[in-house]
Amino acid sequence: QVLCALFCSSASEDLGCRRGEFSRKHYGSVELLISSDADGAIQRAGRFRVENGSIDETSDYTPGTWRRTDVHLENPEYHTRWYFKYFLGKVHQNYVGTDAEKNPFFLSVVLSDQNNQRVPQYRAILWRRTGTLKISLPYSPTKTLSVKSILSAMNVDRFEKGPREILNPEIQKELLVLEEQEGSVNFKFGVLYAKDGQLTDDEMFSNESGSETFDRFLNLLGDSICLQGWAGYRGGLDTKNDTTGINSIYTVYQGHELMFHVSTMLPYSKENKQQVERKRHIGNDIVTIVFQEGDDTSPSFKPSMIRSHFTHIFALVRYNSQNDSYRLKIFSEESVPLFGPPLPTPPVFTDHQEFRDFLLVKLINGEKATLETPTFAQKRQRTLDMLIRSLYQDLMPDMPKNMLNRRSFSDVLPESPKSARKKEEARQAEFVRVGQALKLKTIVRGDAPTSLVTTGLCRKEPWESQSFCSSFPYDIVCGDSWGQSLLVATDSAGVMLLEDSPTLPPVQVFDKTLTVKQMHVLEPQDLLIARADKGKDARLYVYRLSTLKRGIEERQLVRTKCDSRENKLEKTKGCHLYSINTHHGVELRIVVAIRNKLLLITRKQSRLDCLSSIATVTGTTDSPVEDFQYIREICLCDSPVVMALVDGPTGENDHMICVAYRHQFDLINESTGDAYRLHHVDSNRVNFVAAIDVYEDGEAGLLLCYNNICIYKKVCPFNGATPMIQPNTSEFHFSWNQMPNAIVCAFPYILAFTTDSIEIRLVVNGNLVYTAVVPELQLTASRSDIYFISSAPINSASNCSSRDTSSQSSPQTPTGYEMPVFPSPLGDGEAPSKHIYKIPLSNLIGRSIERPLKSPLVNKVLTAPAPSVIGPTPIIASTTSLSLSRMEIKEIASRTRKELLGLTEEPSSKADGNSVKQRRMSKKTKEEDQKRTAEISTTEQ
């Protein structure tokens, strides 16, 4: 077991923080595709990214034996369409102004409560010509939040005209139009049938009918519908006169209506060899599926065979009758950003329903990614700029009538004077009525960003959490995992070891005289590193884990600060921060920050020496201090806030240290101490979060996180004494919806932990996949499994999601599994305590556990993680029934109408300190609702 632990050298660390060689290995390589037409003339289709699964995987991998955990819709509308979900039909405020460049902008602000969990927060949307910016800000009852401070958080500090509030309720319709410019909720895809040996688009478009296997594939995609009189999403097809065919294929997938333009169902003309009518639809689809007959030895499809400047993505599907499987290959135009999910290896699917889920998610994500290419992005920006300027010009004549200047920099939700309260309440009632009617109309029309799972498998998401400890009474300062246990430092009870068992009580390792602020448990090195105390008394301490473990097993006295005298690293006096290198298999490097001075410490020890030291621990000293050596001191211009060690590719004097201070990230050469500017933060206020050492294509890279922004920088090895920083070739950046307190990278995901939510995105492109609401959240440990704390009562956090208080009565909220999963509710009268939850890293990494990511220093040997205890998941039989989706849409309209009429029951909630005030407010609201019922009913009719 010791040998296994040593030679594995914390595989989870390697997998968790390295991006992996995703550009080529997971998402295909870019190549120039050339083919010839029927006359032998050479055609160039431009550069396409070909995604065909990893080419370096073992060929004996059995198809269909893997479990997909990373098939997600990226930037799902029910998480990104904020105005429809959180603002429309609710009391909120809208402002208009012009920035320093005289460009108009609109700002919408709402104070909402997350999922009835008493987590109020401000949500703000800034509409500008360059795009839309969204941000969440915490709510404080003692500190008011002004419009100016919200704009400052969005890095807008100078104005040509200060923002004024818009009182006209019709502004909601215009702002909804602005949000819809982000892209359609529904999609149309082309489906082209190609017989074996057909190599030109004229041949493919001239097929009058498909084969039996093609018909089975169409039945897998969706339902055959009659176009005449069709009331759903039509995707540009004629639903009155049958000019675009009689039937088509349609389905609903996770709230998205999908219409397929099938070549054999579109009108066929014997006189027109080019089949212009068919090309008119399929040639104008951004994404096209090409179903090609024949085996793998037949000539394969290439994008150059299709003469279309609009289609950016081709999905090549082949059917193998021998093993009843589908093979998938993706061609993406070079300018299309990376999008998931990555194809498996080999890209063969024996489970047809799994293939359908994967294909539809891939197509939807592909079209969304295409809209971010320069061609589409520039068109969208011009449209958005035109709409904003037009709306601004329309509002200018009504400026004195429908706007309030006096409230421009007041509280976001100000208290109205008593004399004007009734008038304000009437205005708000009309405002809400107009918004709710508009929301209902959007839902009935089929353009609402819903999340109804009408098709697809019900599966556990990889970020689902497990309860680790449901009643921990102390505040936790920091922690780290130790095997299957958790070592935590508390604020008043010292350092404790928590076992993964509800029957075992916590074990105290150090008493409260040793106040630990930061720690690392390095099992392969048999080492515990801890930074304790503060100010001038702060020190770095090192302990042997085997010694601590023996003391726990023999039930020795709890260690005190006095017992740790021999464990001090003396030169670290006054340290306020330290960092270690991720890959410490050959050499452990520690950099300690003492004000503006960096102290570099190493511990060189071979694996055999480490084995010997563990085997003969009784004959050696209990303190590993003598194993460490001080290398050098490096002086900085300021005290660092964030540090990260970057391993060089050779390990020969090319290691680097990334430090963040003032308004910049600098890169320090460990050998020379020279500093180089890596990134300058152009913002008045800077909150540094993290600098994460990641790799892409075997080269060093850094993910720089500050405020609510993440920027990826690729850093090549030092050329002599200067690092080669490539500013444009591989950079990308994205924004979090809320300012994070900590960032965890677990390929293929990156997780942001805020004060009340976990925001989950993809590392490769920064696209959002999920937002989980966890009240009073605090990250505890993340170097292997992820542990976090929530002090909220379990019963109020049992359905954590991205819903708000009123989302229980809104049909657009998620209906699938909500994260995290918590145990049964607490009994009445129990004292509140800390609840610790665990996300197994093996679940997040998923199939990557079989793909060891390459380290520049050592080759990692990976072992399969211990299976986590997860309850059985009921598998819901998937269905592509058309009637089910339409019935659900009708049910939405019916339920929403009842809610607007006040016919639904309000969920009960426990009374708190302000229960009397809440009862008065609710009573008043009910009286107002009753007065407005007749008016709303008339409007709905």
PDB file of C-alpha atoms in Angstrom, residues 338-554:
ATOM      1  CA  LEU A 338     -14.053  24.878 -29.144  1.00  0.00           C
ATOM      2  CA  PHE A 339     -17.289  23.316 -27.956  1.00  0.00           C
ATOM      3  CA  GLY A 340     -18.191  20.113 -26.196  1.00  0.00           C
ATOM      4  CA  PRO A 341     -18.777  17.409 -25.480  1.00  0.00           C
ATOM      5  CA  PRO A 342     -15.561  15.830 -26.801  1.00  0.00           C
ATOM      6  CA  LEU A 343     -15.992  12.667 -28.817  1.00  0.00           C
ATOM      7  CA  PRO A 344     -15.217   9.358 -27.103  1.00  0.00           C
ATOM      8  CA  THR A 345     -12.509   7.029 -28.322  1.00  0.00           C
ATOM      9  CA  PRO A 346     -13.454   5.373 -30.543  1.00  0.00           C
ATOM     10  CA  PRO A 347     -16.405   7.591 -31.519  1.00  0.00           C
ATOM     11  CA  VAL A 348     -18.747   4.598 -31.715  1.00  0.00           C
ATOM     12  CA  PHE A 349     -22.122   4.411 -29.971  1.00  0.00           C
ATOM     13  CA  THR A 350     -23.927   1.109 -29.414  1.00  0.00           C
ATOM     14  CA  ASP A 351     -26.527   2.681 -27.126  1.00  0.00           C
ATOM     15  CA  HIS A 352     -28.791   4.527 -29.557  1.00  0.00           C
ATOM     16  CA  GLN A 353     -30.441   6.729 -26.942  1.00  0.00           C
ATOM     17  CA  GLU A 354     -27.052   7.752 -25.627  1.00  0.00           C
ATOM     18  CA  PHE A 355     -26.003   8.569 -29.183  1.00  0.00           C
ATOM     19  CA  ARG A 356     -29.116  10.715 -29.667  1.00  0.00           C
ATOM     20  CA  ASP A 357     -28.405  12.688 -26.478  1.00  0.00           C
ATOM     21  CA  PHE A 358     -24.775  13.176 -27.424  1.00  0.00           C
ATOM     22  CA  LEU A 359     -25.558  14.221 -31.009  1.00  0.00           C
ATOM     23  CA  LEU A 360     -28.290  16.728 -30.120  1.00  0.00           C
ATOM     24  CA  VAL A 361     -26.172  18.330 -27.382  1.00  0.00           C
ATOM     25  CA  LYS A 362     -23.206  18.511 -29.770  1.00  0.00           C
ATOM     26  CA  LEU A 363     -25.329  20.152 -32.490  1.00  0.00           C
ATOM     27  CA  ILE A 364     -26.885  22.714 -30.138  1.00  0.00           C
ATOM     28  CA  ASN A 365     -23.528  23.602 -28.589  1.00  0.00           C
ATOM     29  CA  GLY A 366     -22.000  23.818 -32.062  1.00  0.00           C
ATOM     30  CA  GLU A 367     -24.539  26.339 -33.314  1.00  0.00           C
ATOM     31  CA  LYS A 368     -24.117  28.448 -30.180  1.00  0.00           C
ATOM     32  CA  ALA A 369     -20.336  28.368 -30.640  1.00  0.00           C
ATOM     33  CA  THR A 370     -20.686  29.401 -34.292  1.00  0.00           C
ATOM     34  CA  LEU A 371     -22.600  32.513 -33.241  1.00  0.00           C
ATOM     35  CA  GLU A 372     -19.421  33.619 -31.429  1.00  0.00           C
ATOM     36  CA  THR A 373     -17.335  33.632 -34.628  1.00  0.00           C
ATOM     37  CA  PRO A 374     -16.328  37.099 -35.903  1.00  0.00           C
ATOM     38  CA  THR A 375     -18.832  36.967 -38.776  1.00  0.00           C
ATOM     39  CA  PHE A 376     -21.882  36.375 -36.600  1.00  0.00           C
ATOM     40  CA  ALA A 377     -20.611  38.332 -33.596  1.00  0.00           C
ATOM     41  CA  GLN A 378     -20.157  41.495 -35.662  1.00  0.00           C
ATOM     42  CA  LYS A 379     -23.666  41.205 -37.102  1.00  0.00           C
ATOM     43  CA  ARG A 380     -25.115  40.687 -33.634  1.00  0.00           C
ATOM     44  CA  GLN A 381     -23.171  43.658 -32.279  1.00  0.00           C
ATOM     45  CA  ARG A 382     -24.411  45.922 -35.083  1.00  0.00           C
ATOM     46  CA  THR A 383     -27.989  44.811 -34.460  1.00  0.00           C
ATOM     47  CA  LEU A 384     -27.674  45.336 -30.721  1.00  0.00           C
ATOM     48  CA  ASP A 385     -26.128  48.778 -31.215  1.00  0.00           C
ATOM     49  CA  MET A 386     -28.940  49.779 -33.569  1.00  0.00           C
ATOM     50  CA  LEU A 387     -31.643  48.574 -31.173  1.00  0.00           C
ATOM     51  CA  ILE A 388     -30.093  50.330 -28.166  1.00  0.00           C
ATOM     52  CA  ARG A 389     -29.687  53.635 -30.028  1.00  0.00           C
ATOM     53  CA  SER A 390     -33.203  53.413 -31.435  1.00  0.00           C
ATOM     54  CA  LEU A 391     -34.668  52.716 -28.000  1.00  0.00           C
ATOM     55  CA  TYR A 392     -32.658  55.571 -26.507  1.00  0.00           C
ATOM     56  CA  GLN A 393     -33.938  57.989 -29.157  1.00  0.00           C
ATOM     57  CA  ASP A 394     -37.528  56.869 -28.537  1.00  0.00           C
ATOM     58  CA  LEU A 395     -37.187  57.505 -24.803  1.00  0.00           C
ATOM     59  CA  MET A 396     -35.595  60.945 -25.051  1.00  0.00           C
ATOM     60  CA  PRO A 397     -38.838  62.904 -25.792  1.00  0.00           C
ATOM     61  CA  ASP A 398     -40.515  61.280 -22.759  1.00  0.00           C
ATOM     62  CA  MET A 399     -37.563  61.952 -20.473  1.00  0.00           C
ATOM     63  CA  PRO A 400     -39.360  64.314 -18.036  1.00  0.00           C
ATOM     64  CA  LYS A 401     -42.573  62.255 -18.058  1.00  0.00           C
ATOM     65  CA  ASN A 402     -41.414  58.647 -17.721  1.00  0.00           C
ATOM     66  CA  MET A 403     -38.088  59.024 -15.937  1.00  0.00           C
ATOM     67  CA  LEU A 404     -36.898  60.001 -12.491  1.00  0.00           C
ATOM     68  CA  ASN A 405     -33.581  61.756 -12.129  1.00  0.00           C
ATOM     69  CA  ARG A 406     -33.758  62.112  -8.356  1.00  0.00           C
ATOM     70  CA  ARG A 407     -33.488  58.340  -7.888  1.00  0.00           C
ATOM     71  CA  SER A 408     -30.555  57.845 -10.225  1.00  0.00           C
ATOM     72  CA  PHE A 409     -27.969  57.375  -7.475  1.00  0.00           C
ATOM     73  CA  SER A 410     -30.263  56.468  -4.611  1.00  0.00           C
ATOM     74  CA  ASP A 411     -30.734  53.008  -3.176  1.00  0.00           C
ATOM     75  CA  VAL A 412     -31.593  50.410  -5.747  1.00  0.00           C
ATOM     76  CA  LEU A 413     -34.842  49.615  -3.938  1.00  0.00           C
ATOM     77  CA  PRO A 414     -35.646  52.891  -2.157  1.00  0.00           C
ATOM     78  CA  GLU A 415     -38.338  53.432   0.408  1.00  0.00           C
ATOM     79  CA  SER A 416     -41.088  55.627  -0.986  1.00  0.00           C
ATOM     80  CA  PRO A 417     -42.421  58.519   1.083  1.00  0.00           C
ATOM     81  CA  LYS A 418     -45.741  57.855   2.780  1.00  0.00           C
ATOM     82  CA  SER A 419     -47.492  60.454   0.662  1.00  0.00           C
ATOM     83  CA  ALA A 420     -46.409  58.794  -2.561  1.00  0.00           C
ATOM     84  CA  ARG A 421     -46.549  55.180  -1.394  1.00  0.00           C
ATOM     85  CA  LYS A 422     -49.995  54.409  -2.815  1.00  0.00           C
ATOM     86  CA  LYS A 423     -49.099  55.918  -6.137  1.00  0.00           C
ATOM     87  CA  GLU A 424     -45.860  53.960  -6.218  1.00  0.00           C
ATOM     88  CA  GLU A 425     -47.655  50.723  -5.323  1.00  0.00           C
ATOM     89  CA  ALA A 426     -50.149  51.249  -8.127  1.00  0.00           C
ATOM     90  CA  ARG A 427     -47.313  51.880 -10.568  1.00  0.00           C
ATOM     91  CA  GLN A 428     -45.500  48.736  -9.451  1.00  0.00           C
ATOM     92  CA  ALA A 429     -48.695  46.689  -9.748  1.00  0.00           C
ATOM     93  CA  GLU A 430     -49.153  47.858 -13.335  1.00  0.00           C
ATOM     94  CA  PHE A 431     -45.452  47.232 -13.996  1.00  0.00           C
ATOM     95  CA  VAL A 432     -45.732  43.631 -12.737  1.00  0.00           C
ATOM     96  CA  ARG A 433     -48.986  43.027 -14.629  1.00  0.00           C
ATOM     97  CA  VAL A 434     -47.462  44.107 -17.941  1.00  0.00           C
ATOM     98  CA  GLY A 435     -44.379  41.950 -17.323  1.00  0.00           C
ATOM     99  CA  GLN A 436     -46.374  38.844 -16.396  1.00  0.00           C
ATOM    100  CA  ALA A 437     -48.597  39.177 -19.444  1.00  0.00           C
ATOM    101  CA  LEU A 438     -45.495  39.524 -21.608  1.00  0.00           C
ATOM    102  CA  LYS A 439     -43.930  36.453 -19.992  1.00  0.00           C
ATOM    103  CA  LEU A 440     -47.068  34.382 -20.575  1.00  0.00           C
ATOM    104  CA  LYS A 441     -47.189  35.479 -24.214  1.00  0.00           C
ATOM    105  CA  THR A 442     -43.551  34.476 -24.695  1.00  0.00           C
ATOM    106  CA  ILE A 443     -44.161  31.050 -23.151  1.00  0.00           C
ATOM    107  CA  VAL A 444     -47.221  30.323 -25.277  1.00  0.00           C
ATOM    108  CA  ARG A 445     -45.342  31.464 -28.390  1.00  0.00           C
ATOM    109  CA  GLY A 446     -42.639  28.868 -27.632  1.00  0.00           C
ATOM    110  CA  ASP A 447     -39.746  31.331 -27.304  1.00  0.00           C
ATOM    111  CA  ALA A 448     -39.272  31.011 -23.538  1.00  0.00           C
ATOM    112  CA  PRO A 449     -35.886  29.795 -22.231  1.00  0.00           C
ATOM    113  CA  THR A 450     -37.246  26.777 -20.377  1.00  0.00           C
ATOM    114  CA  SER A 451     -35.490  23.648 -19.150  1.00  0.00           C
ATOM    115  CA  LEU A 452     -38.217  21.050 -19.627  1.00  0.00           C
ATOM    116  CA  VAL A 453     -36.578  17.665 -20.065  1.00  0.00           C
ATOM    117  CA  THR A 454     -39.001  16.024 -22.455  1.00  0.00           C
ATOM    118  CA  THR A 455     -36.358  13.731 -23.888  1.00  0.00           C
ATOM    119  CA  GLY A 456     -33.049  12.384 -22.746  1.00  0.00           C
ATOM    120  CA  LEU A 457     -31.774  10.104 -20.053  1.00  0.00           C
ATOM    121  CA  CYS A 458     -32.046  10.984 -16.388  1.00  0.00           C
ATOM    122  CA  ARG A 459     -28.508  10.703 -15.079  1.00  0.00           C
ATOM    123  CA  LYS A 460     -26.513  11.863 -12.120  1.00  0.00           C
ATOM    124  CA  GLU A 461     -24.468  14.956 -12.774  1.00  0.00           C
ATOM    125  CA  PRO A 462     -20.736  14.747 -12.011  1.00  0.00           C
ATOM    126  CA  TRP A 463     -20.874  17.680  -9.571  1.00  0.00           C
ATOM    127  CA  GLU A 464     -23.437  16.061  -7.299  1.00  0.00           C
ATOM    128  CA  SER A 465     -22.323  16.320  -3.682  1.00  0.00           C
ATOM    129  CA  GLN A 466     -22.439  13.861  -0.820  1.00  0.00           C
ATOM    130  CA  SER A 467     -22.970  14.644   2.833  1.00  0.00           C
ATOM    131  CA  PHE A 468     -19.682  14.242   4.691  1.00  0.00           C
ATOM    132  CA  CYS A 469     -20.522  15.680   8.121  1.00  0.00           C
ATOM    133  CA  SER A 470     -23.918  17.103   8.980  1.00  0.00           C
ATOM    134  CA  SER A 471     -23.234  18.563  12.423  1.00  0.00           C
ATOM    135  CA  PHE A 472     -19.813  20.136  12.862  1.00  0.00           C
ATOM    136  CA  PRO A 473     -20.029  22.788  15.603  1.00  0.00           C
ATOM    137  CA  TYR A 474     -16.930  24.913  14.820  1.00  0.00           C
ATOM    138  CA  ASP A 475     -16.003  27.466  12.189  1.00  0.00           C
ATOM    139  CA  ILE A 476     -13.426  26.028   9.781  1.00  0.00           C
ATOM    140  CA  VAL A 477     -10.476  28.171   8.717  1.00  0.00           C
ATOM    141  CA  CYS A 478      -8.833  25.776   6.243  1.00  0.00           C
ATOM    142  CA  GLY A 479      -8.447  22.079   5.562  1.00  0.00           C
ATOM    143  CA  ASP A 480      -7.084  19.348   3.322  1.00  0.00           C
ATOM    144  CA  SER A 481      -7.990  15.755   2.588  1.00  0.00           C
ATOM    145  CA  TRP A 482      -6.005  12.945   4.225  1.00  0.00           C
ATOM    146  CA  GLY A 483      -6.930   9.716   2.500  1.00  0.00           C
ATOM    147  CA  GLN A 484     -10.692   9.370   2.877  1.00  0.00           C
ATOM    148  CA  SER A 485     -10.628  11.688   5.894  1.00  0.00           C
ATOM    149  CA  LEU A 486     -10.564  15.470   6.201  1.00  0.00           C
ATOM    150  CA  LEU A 487      -8.072  17.399   8.296  1.00  0.00           C
ATOM    151  CA  VAL A 488      -9.494  20.798   9.287  1.00  0.00           C
ATOM    152  CA  ALA A 489      -8.230  23.765  11.268  1.00  0.00           C
ATOM    153  CA  THR A 490     -10.913  25.451  13.359  1.00  0.00           C
ATOM    154  CA  ASP A 491     -11.064  28.912  14.859  1.00  0.00           C
ATOM    155  CA  SER A 492     -11.465  27.795  18.473  1.00  0.00           C
ATOM    156  CA  ALA A 493     -10.824  24.060  18.800  1.00  0.00           C
ATOM    157  CA  GLY A 494      -7.471  23.494  17.119  1.00  0.00           C
ATOM    158  CA  VAL A 495      -6.907  21.007  14.296  1.00  0.00           C
ATOM    159  CA  MET A 496      -9.279  18.041  13.986  1.00  0.00           C
ATOM    160  CA  LEU A 497      -9.458  14.919  11.840  1.00  0.00           C
ATOM    161  CA  LEU A 498     -12.927  14.090  10.493  1.00  0.00           C
ATOM    162  CA  GLU A 499     -13.644  10.549   9.349  1.00  0.00           C
ATOM    163  CA  ASP A 500     -16.032   9.710   6.533  1.00  0.00           C
ATOM    164  CA  SER A 501     -18.429   8.029   8.926  1.00  0.00           C
ATOM    165  CA  PRO A 502     -21.318   9.504  10.926  1.00  0.00           C
ATOM    166  CA  THR A 503     -20.591   7.167  13.861  1.00  0.00           C
ATOM    167  CA  LEU A 504     -16.955   8.233  14.370  1.00  0.00           C
ATOM    168  CA  PRO A 505     -16.454  11.491  16.313  1.00  0.00           C
ATOM    169  CA  PRO A 506     -13.831  14.069  15.264  1.00  0.00           C
ATOM    170  CA  VAL A 507     -10.307  13.432  16.588  1.00  0.00           C
ATOM    171  CA  GLN A 508      -8.314  16.408  17.847  1.00  0.00           C
ATOM    172  CA  VAL A 509      -4.752  16.447  16.474  1.00  0.00           C
ATOM    173  CA  PHE A 510      -3.570  19.873  17.725  1.00  0.00           C
ATOM    174  CA  ASP A 511      -5.162  21.972  20.447  1.00  0.00           C
ATOM    175  CA  LYS A 512      -6.253  25.583  20.077  1.00  0.00           C
ATOM    176  CA  THR A 513      -2.814  26.979  20.997  1.00  0.00           C
ATOM    177  CA  LEU A 514      -1.731  26.259  17.402  1.00  0.00           C
ATOM    178  CA  THR A 515      -3.913  28.462  15.180  1.00  0.00           C
ATOM    179  CA  VAL A 516      -3.411  27.115  11.663  1.00  0.00           C
ATOM    180  CA  LYS A 517      -4.265  29.448   8.771  1.00  0.00           C
ATOM    181  CA  GLN A 518      -3.152  27.362   5.782  1.00  0.00           C
ATOM    182  CA  MET A 519      -2.228  23.694   5.323  1.00  0.00           C
ATOM    183  CA  HIS A 520      -1.248  21.004   2.812  1.00  0.00           C
ATOM    184  CA  VAL A 521      -1.360  17.249   3.359  1.00  0.00           C
ATOM    185  CA  LEU A 522       1.183  15.496   1.086  1.00  0.00           C
ATOM    186  CA  GLU A 523       0.691  11.781   1.586  1.00  0.00           C
ATOM    187  CA  PRO A 524       3.315  10.606  -0.944  1.00  0.00           C
ATOM    188  CA  GLN A 525       5.859  12.791   0.859  1.00  0.00           C
ATOM    189  CA  ASP A 526       4.618  11.715   4.326  1.00  0.00           C
ATOM    190  CA  LEU A 527       4.351  15.418   5.088  1.00  0.00           C
ATOM    191  CA  LEU A 528       2.011  17.982   6.600  1.00  0.00           C
ATOM    192  CA  ILE A 529       2.808  21.646   5.911  1.00  0.00           C
ATOM    193  CA  ALA A 530       1.003  24.263   7.982  1.00  0.00           C
ATOM    194  CA  ARG A 531       1.181  28.047   8.349  1.00  0.00           C
ATOM    195  CA  ALA A 532       0.212  28.989  11.882  1.00  0.00           C
ATOM    196  CA  ASP A 533      -0.308  32.166  13.906  1.00  0.00           C
ATOM    197  CA  LYS A 534      -0.320  35.650  12.395  1.00  0.00           C
ATOM    198  CA  GLY A 535       1.772  38.784  12.207  1.00  0.00           C
ATOM    199  CA  LYS A 536       5.335  38.545  13.452  1.00  0.00           C
ATOM    200  CA  ASP A 537       4.618  35.243  15.222  1.00  0.00           C
ATOM    201  CA  ALA A 538       3.596  33.451  12.013  1.00  0.00           C
ATOM    202  CA  ARG A 539       5.698  30.427  11.095  1.00  0.00           C
ATOM    203  CA  LEU A 540       5.731  27.519   8.688  1.00  0.00           C
ATOM    204  CA  TYR A 541       5.572  24.121  10.396  1.00  0.00           C
ATOM    205  CA  VAL A 542       6.321  20.702   8.875  1.00  0.00           C
ATOM    206  CA  TYR A 543       5.277  17.335  10.353  1.00  0.00           C
ATOM    207  CA  ARG A 544       5.570  13.706   9.374  1.00  0.00           C
ATOM    208  CA  LEU A 545       2.135  12.267   8.707  1.00  0.00           C
ATOM    209  CA  SER A 546       3.267   8.871   9.955  1.00  0.00           C
ATOM    210  CA  THR A 547       4.163  10.398  13.319  1.00  0.00           C
ATOM    211  CA  LEU A 548       0.798  12.134  13.608  1.00  0.00           C
ATOM    212  CA  LYS A 549      -1.003   8.964  12.590  1.00  0.00           C
ATOM    213  CA  ARG A 550       0.856   6.894  15.154  1.00  0.00           C
ATOM    214  CA  GLY A 551      -0.035   9.438  17.840  1.00  0.00           C
ATOM    215  CA  ILE A 552      -3.720   9.225  16.898  1.00  0.00           C
ATOM    216  CA  GLU A 553      -3.734   5.420  16.853  1.00  0.00           C
ATOM    217  CA  GLU A 554      -1.935   5.176  20.202  1.00  0.00           C
TER     218      GLU A 554
END
